[in-house]
mmCIF file of C-alpha atoms in Angstrom:
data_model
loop_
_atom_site.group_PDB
_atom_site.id
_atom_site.type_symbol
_atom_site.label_atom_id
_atom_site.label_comp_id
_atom_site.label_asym_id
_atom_site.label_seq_id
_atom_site.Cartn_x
_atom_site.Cartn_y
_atom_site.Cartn_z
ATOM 1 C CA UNK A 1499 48.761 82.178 212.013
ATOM 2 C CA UNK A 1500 47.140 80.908 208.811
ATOM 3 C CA UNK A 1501 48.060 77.773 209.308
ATOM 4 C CA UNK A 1502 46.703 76.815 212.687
ATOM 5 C CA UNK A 1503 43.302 75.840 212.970
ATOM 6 C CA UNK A 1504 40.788 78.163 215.292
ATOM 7 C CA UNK A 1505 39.885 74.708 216.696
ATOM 8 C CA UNK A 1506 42.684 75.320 219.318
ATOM 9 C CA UNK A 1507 43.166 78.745 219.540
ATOM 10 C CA UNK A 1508 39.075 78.612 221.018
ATOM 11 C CA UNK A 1509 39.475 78.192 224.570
ATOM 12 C CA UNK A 1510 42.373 81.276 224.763
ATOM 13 C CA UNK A 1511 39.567 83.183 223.042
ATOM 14 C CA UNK A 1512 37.039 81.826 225.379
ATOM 15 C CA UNK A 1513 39.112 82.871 228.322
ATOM 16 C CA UNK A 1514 39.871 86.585 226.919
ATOM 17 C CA UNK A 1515 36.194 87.461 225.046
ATOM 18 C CA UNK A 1516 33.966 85.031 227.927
ATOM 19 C CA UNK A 1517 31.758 83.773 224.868
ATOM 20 C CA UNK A 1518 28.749 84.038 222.301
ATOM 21 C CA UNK A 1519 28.751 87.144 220.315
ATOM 22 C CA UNK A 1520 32.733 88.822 221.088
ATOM 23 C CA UNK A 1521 33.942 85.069 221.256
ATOM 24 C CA UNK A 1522 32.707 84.517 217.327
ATOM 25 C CA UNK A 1523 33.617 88.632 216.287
ATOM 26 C CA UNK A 1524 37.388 87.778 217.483
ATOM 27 C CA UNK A 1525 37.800 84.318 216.617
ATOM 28 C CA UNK A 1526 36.439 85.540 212.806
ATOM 29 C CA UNK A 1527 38.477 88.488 212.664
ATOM 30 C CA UNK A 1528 41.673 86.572 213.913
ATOM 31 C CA UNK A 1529 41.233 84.426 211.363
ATOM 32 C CA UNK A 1530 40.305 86.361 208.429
ATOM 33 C CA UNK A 1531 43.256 89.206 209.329
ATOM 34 C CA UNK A 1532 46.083 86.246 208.979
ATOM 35 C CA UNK A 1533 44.942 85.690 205.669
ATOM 36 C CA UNK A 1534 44.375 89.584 204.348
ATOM 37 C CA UNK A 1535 47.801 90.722 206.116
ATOM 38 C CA UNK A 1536 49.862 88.249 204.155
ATOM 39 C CA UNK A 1537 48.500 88.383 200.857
ATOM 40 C CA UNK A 1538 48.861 92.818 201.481
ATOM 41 C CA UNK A 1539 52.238 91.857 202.595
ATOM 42 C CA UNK A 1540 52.518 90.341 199.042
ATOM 43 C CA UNK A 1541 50.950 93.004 197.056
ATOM 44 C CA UNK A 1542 53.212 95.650 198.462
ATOM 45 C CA UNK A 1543 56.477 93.577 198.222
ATOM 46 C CA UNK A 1544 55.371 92.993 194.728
ATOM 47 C CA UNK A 1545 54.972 96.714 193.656
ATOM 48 C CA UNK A 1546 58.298 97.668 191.274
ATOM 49 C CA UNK A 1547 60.841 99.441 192.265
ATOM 50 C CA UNK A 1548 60.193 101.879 189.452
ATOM 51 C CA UNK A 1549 57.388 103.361 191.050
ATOM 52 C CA UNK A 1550 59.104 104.529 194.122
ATOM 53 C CA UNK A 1551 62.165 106.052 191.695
ATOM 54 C CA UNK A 1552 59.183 107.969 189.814
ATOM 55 C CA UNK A 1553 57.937 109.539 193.043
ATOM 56 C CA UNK A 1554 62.045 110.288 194.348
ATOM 57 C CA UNK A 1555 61.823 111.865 190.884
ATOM 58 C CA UNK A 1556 58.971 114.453 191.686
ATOM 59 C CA UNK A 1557 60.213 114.955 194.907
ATOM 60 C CA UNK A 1558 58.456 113.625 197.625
ATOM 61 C CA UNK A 1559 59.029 113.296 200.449
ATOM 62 C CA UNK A 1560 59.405 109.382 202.377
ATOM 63 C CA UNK A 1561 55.442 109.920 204.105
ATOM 64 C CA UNK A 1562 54.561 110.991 200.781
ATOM 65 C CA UNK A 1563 56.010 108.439 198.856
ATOM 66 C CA UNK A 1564 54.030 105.426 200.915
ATOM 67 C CA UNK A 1565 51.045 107.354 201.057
ATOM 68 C CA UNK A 1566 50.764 107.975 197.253
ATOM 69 C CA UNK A 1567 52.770 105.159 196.050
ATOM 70 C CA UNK A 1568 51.569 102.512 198.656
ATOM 71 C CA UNK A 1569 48.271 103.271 199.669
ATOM 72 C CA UNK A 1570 46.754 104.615 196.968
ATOM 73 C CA UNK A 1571 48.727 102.648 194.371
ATOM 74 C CA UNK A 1572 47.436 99.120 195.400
ATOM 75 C CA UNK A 1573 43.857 100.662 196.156
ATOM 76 C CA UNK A 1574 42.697 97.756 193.339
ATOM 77 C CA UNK A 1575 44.930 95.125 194.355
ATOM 78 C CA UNK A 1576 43.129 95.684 198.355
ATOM 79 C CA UNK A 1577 39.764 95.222 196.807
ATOM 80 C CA UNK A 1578 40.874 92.138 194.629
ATOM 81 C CA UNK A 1579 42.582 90.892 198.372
ATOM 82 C CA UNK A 1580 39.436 92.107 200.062
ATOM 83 C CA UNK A 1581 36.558 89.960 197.695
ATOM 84 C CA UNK A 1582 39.112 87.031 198.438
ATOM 85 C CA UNK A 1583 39.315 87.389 201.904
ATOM 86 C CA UNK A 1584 35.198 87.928 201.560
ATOM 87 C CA UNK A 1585 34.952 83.992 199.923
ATOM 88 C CA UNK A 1586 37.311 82.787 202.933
ATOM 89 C CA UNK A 1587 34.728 84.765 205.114
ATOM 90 C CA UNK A 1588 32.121 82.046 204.110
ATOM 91 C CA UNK A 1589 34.047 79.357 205.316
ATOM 92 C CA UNK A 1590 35.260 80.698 208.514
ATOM 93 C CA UNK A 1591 32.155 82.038 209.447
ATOM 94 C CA UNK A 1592 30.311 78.247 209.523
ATOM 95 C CA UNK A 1593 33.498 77.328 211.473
ATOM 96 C CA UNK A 1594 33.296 79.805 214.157
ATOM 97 C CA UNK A 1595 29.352 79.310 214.455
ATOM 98 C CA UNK A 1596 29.642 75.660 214.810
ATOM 99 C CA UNK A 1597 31.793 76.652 218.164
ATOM 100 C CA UNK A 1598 30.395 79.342 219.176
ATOM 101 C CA UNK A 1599 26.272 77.956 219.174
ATOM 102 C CA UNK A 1600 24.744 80.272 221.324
ATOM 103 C CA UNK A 1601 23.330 82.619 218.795
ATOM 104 C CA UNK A 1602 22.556 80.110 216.247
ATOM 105 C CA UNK A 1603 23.445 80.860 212.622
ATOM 106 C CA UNK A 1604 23.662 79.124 209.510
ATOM 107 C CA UNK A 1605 26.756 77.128 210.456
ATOM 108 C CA UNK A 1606 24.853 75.664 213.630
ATOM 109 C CA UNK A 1607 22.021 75.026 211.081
ATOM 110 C CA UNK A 1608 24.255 73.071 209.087
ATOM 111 C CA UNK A 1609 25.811 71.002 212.009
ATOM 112 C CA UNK A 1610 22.432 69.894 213.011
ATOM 113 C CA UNK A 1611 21.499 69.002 209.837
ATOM 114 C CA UNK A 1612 24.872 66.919 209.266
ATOM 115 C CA UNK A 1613 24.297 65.665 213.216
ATOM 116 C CA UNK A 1614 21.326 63.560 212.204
ATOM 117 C CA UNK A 1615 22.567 62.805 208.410
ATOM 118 C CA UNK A 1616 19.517 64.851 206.867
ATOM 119 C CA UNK A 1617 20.739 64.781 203.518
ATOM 120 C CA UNK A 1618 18.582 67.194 201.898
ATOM 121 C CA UNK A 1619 18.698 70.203 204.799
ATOM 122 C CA UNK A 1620 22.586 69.869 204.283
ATOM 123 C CA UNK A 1621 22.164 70.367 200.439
ATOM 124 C CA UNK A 1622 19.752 73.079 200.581
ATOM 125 C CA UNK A 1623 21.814 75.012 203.181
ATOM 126 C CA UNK A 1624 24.363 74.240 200.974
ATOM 127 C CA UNK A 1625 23.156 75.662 198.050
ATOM 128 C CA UNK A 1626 21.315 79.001 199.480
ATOM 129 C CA UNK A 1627 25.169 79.801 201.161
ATOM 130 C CA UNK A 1628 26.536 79.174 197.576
ATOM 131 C CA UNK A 1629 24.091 81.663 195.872
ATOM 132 C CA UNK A 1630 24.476 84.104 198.471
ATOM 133 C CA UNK A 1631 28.371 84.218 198.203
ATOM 134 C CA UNK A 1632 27.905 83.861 194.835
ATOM 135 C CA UNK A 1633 25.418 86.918 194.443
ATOM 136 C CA UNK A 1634 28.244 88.883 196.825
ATOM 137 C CA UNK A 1635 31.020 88.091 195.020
ATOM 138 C CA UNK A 1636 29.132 89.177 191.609
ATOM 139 C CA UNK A 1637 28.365 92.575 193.729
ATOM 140 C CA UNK A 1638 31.862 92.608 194.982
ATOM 141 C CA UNK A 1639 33.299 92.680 191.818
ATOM 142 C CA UNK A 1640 31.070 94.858 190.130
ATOM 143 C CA UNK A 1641 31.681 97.434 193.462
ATOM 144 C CA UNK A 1642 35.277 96.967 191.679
ATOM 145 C CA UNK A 1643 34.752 98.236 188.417
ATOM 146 C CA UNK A 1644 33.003 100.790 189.052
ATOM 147 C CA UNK A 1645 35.596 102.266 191.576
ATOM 148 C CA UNK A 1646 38.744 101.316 189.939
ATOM 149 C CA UNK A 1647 38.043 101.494 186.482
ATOM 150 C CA UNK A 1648 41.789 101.743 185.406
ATOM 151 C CA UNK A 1649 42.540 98.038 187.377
ATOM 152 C CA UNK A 1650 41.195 96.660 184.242
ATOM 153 C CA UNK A 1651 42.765 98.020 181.155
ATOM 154 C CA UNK A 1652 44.647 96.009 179.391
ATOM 155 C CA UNK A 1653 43.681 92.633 180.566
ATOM 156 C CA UNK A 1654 41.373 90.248 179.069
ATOM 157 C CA UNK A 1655 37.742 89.804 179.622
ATOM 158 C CA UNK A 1656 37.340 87.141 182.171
#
């Protein structure tokens, strides 16, 4: 589903959330859940098969073995998947607005602007959505140090 546009898939959510608010929640959460179940689809086909022999080896049982191994072993890798999917967020969110214009937003802001070719609204809005995602993703990662400490060792500064 990542690969088809929301463009089309509007007027089946029309018909199923009627419009305005529940028409943009759904159409936003459609599209940002395609993108955070594959790349968690990744990150738990991508854990090594070591890790599952180390928890056979202490005895635990199958439930036991996802819920220590898989849930709380990719704990980090969610977050890292989660500030992604937060930067797509931006991007879908001025999408879905621009459909949905009842309630206004910044992405009907910005289509107004870029309606009648007003140049400097467009950059401004522009620029105040890039140093809000900007401040969130600093926060976001921060959030991430702080909770998962251990994600970090051995790497190199970025």
């Amino acid at each position: 589903f990542r690969f088809m546009g929301l463009v089309g898939w509007s007027l089946v959510f029309t018909i199923m959330f009627g419009g305005g608010h529940y028409l943009k929640v759904a159409l936003l959460v459609f599209a940002m859940t395609a993108f955070m179940v594959t790349a968690m689809a990744s990150v738990v086909a991508n854990i090594p098969k070591e890790q599952f022999d180390h928890a056979r080896t202490l005895r635990m049982g199958k439930w036991r073995i996802i819920y220590e191994v898989v849930f709380w072993g990719t704990m980090a890798d969610m977050a890292d998947v989660i500030i992604q999917n937060a930067a797509i967020g931006w991007t879908m969110l001025m999408m879905v607005e621009g459909l949905s214009r009842s309630e206004g937003g910044v992405g009907v802001l910005l289509l107004n602007q870029n309606k009648f070719f007003r140049l400097d609204g467009i950059f401004a809005i522009q620029l105040s959505i890039l140093f809000l995602a900007l401040g969130q993703d600093m926060f976001l990662r921060w959030a991430h140090t702080i909770l998962f400490p251990y994600a970090h060792l051995g790497k190199e500064n970025r």
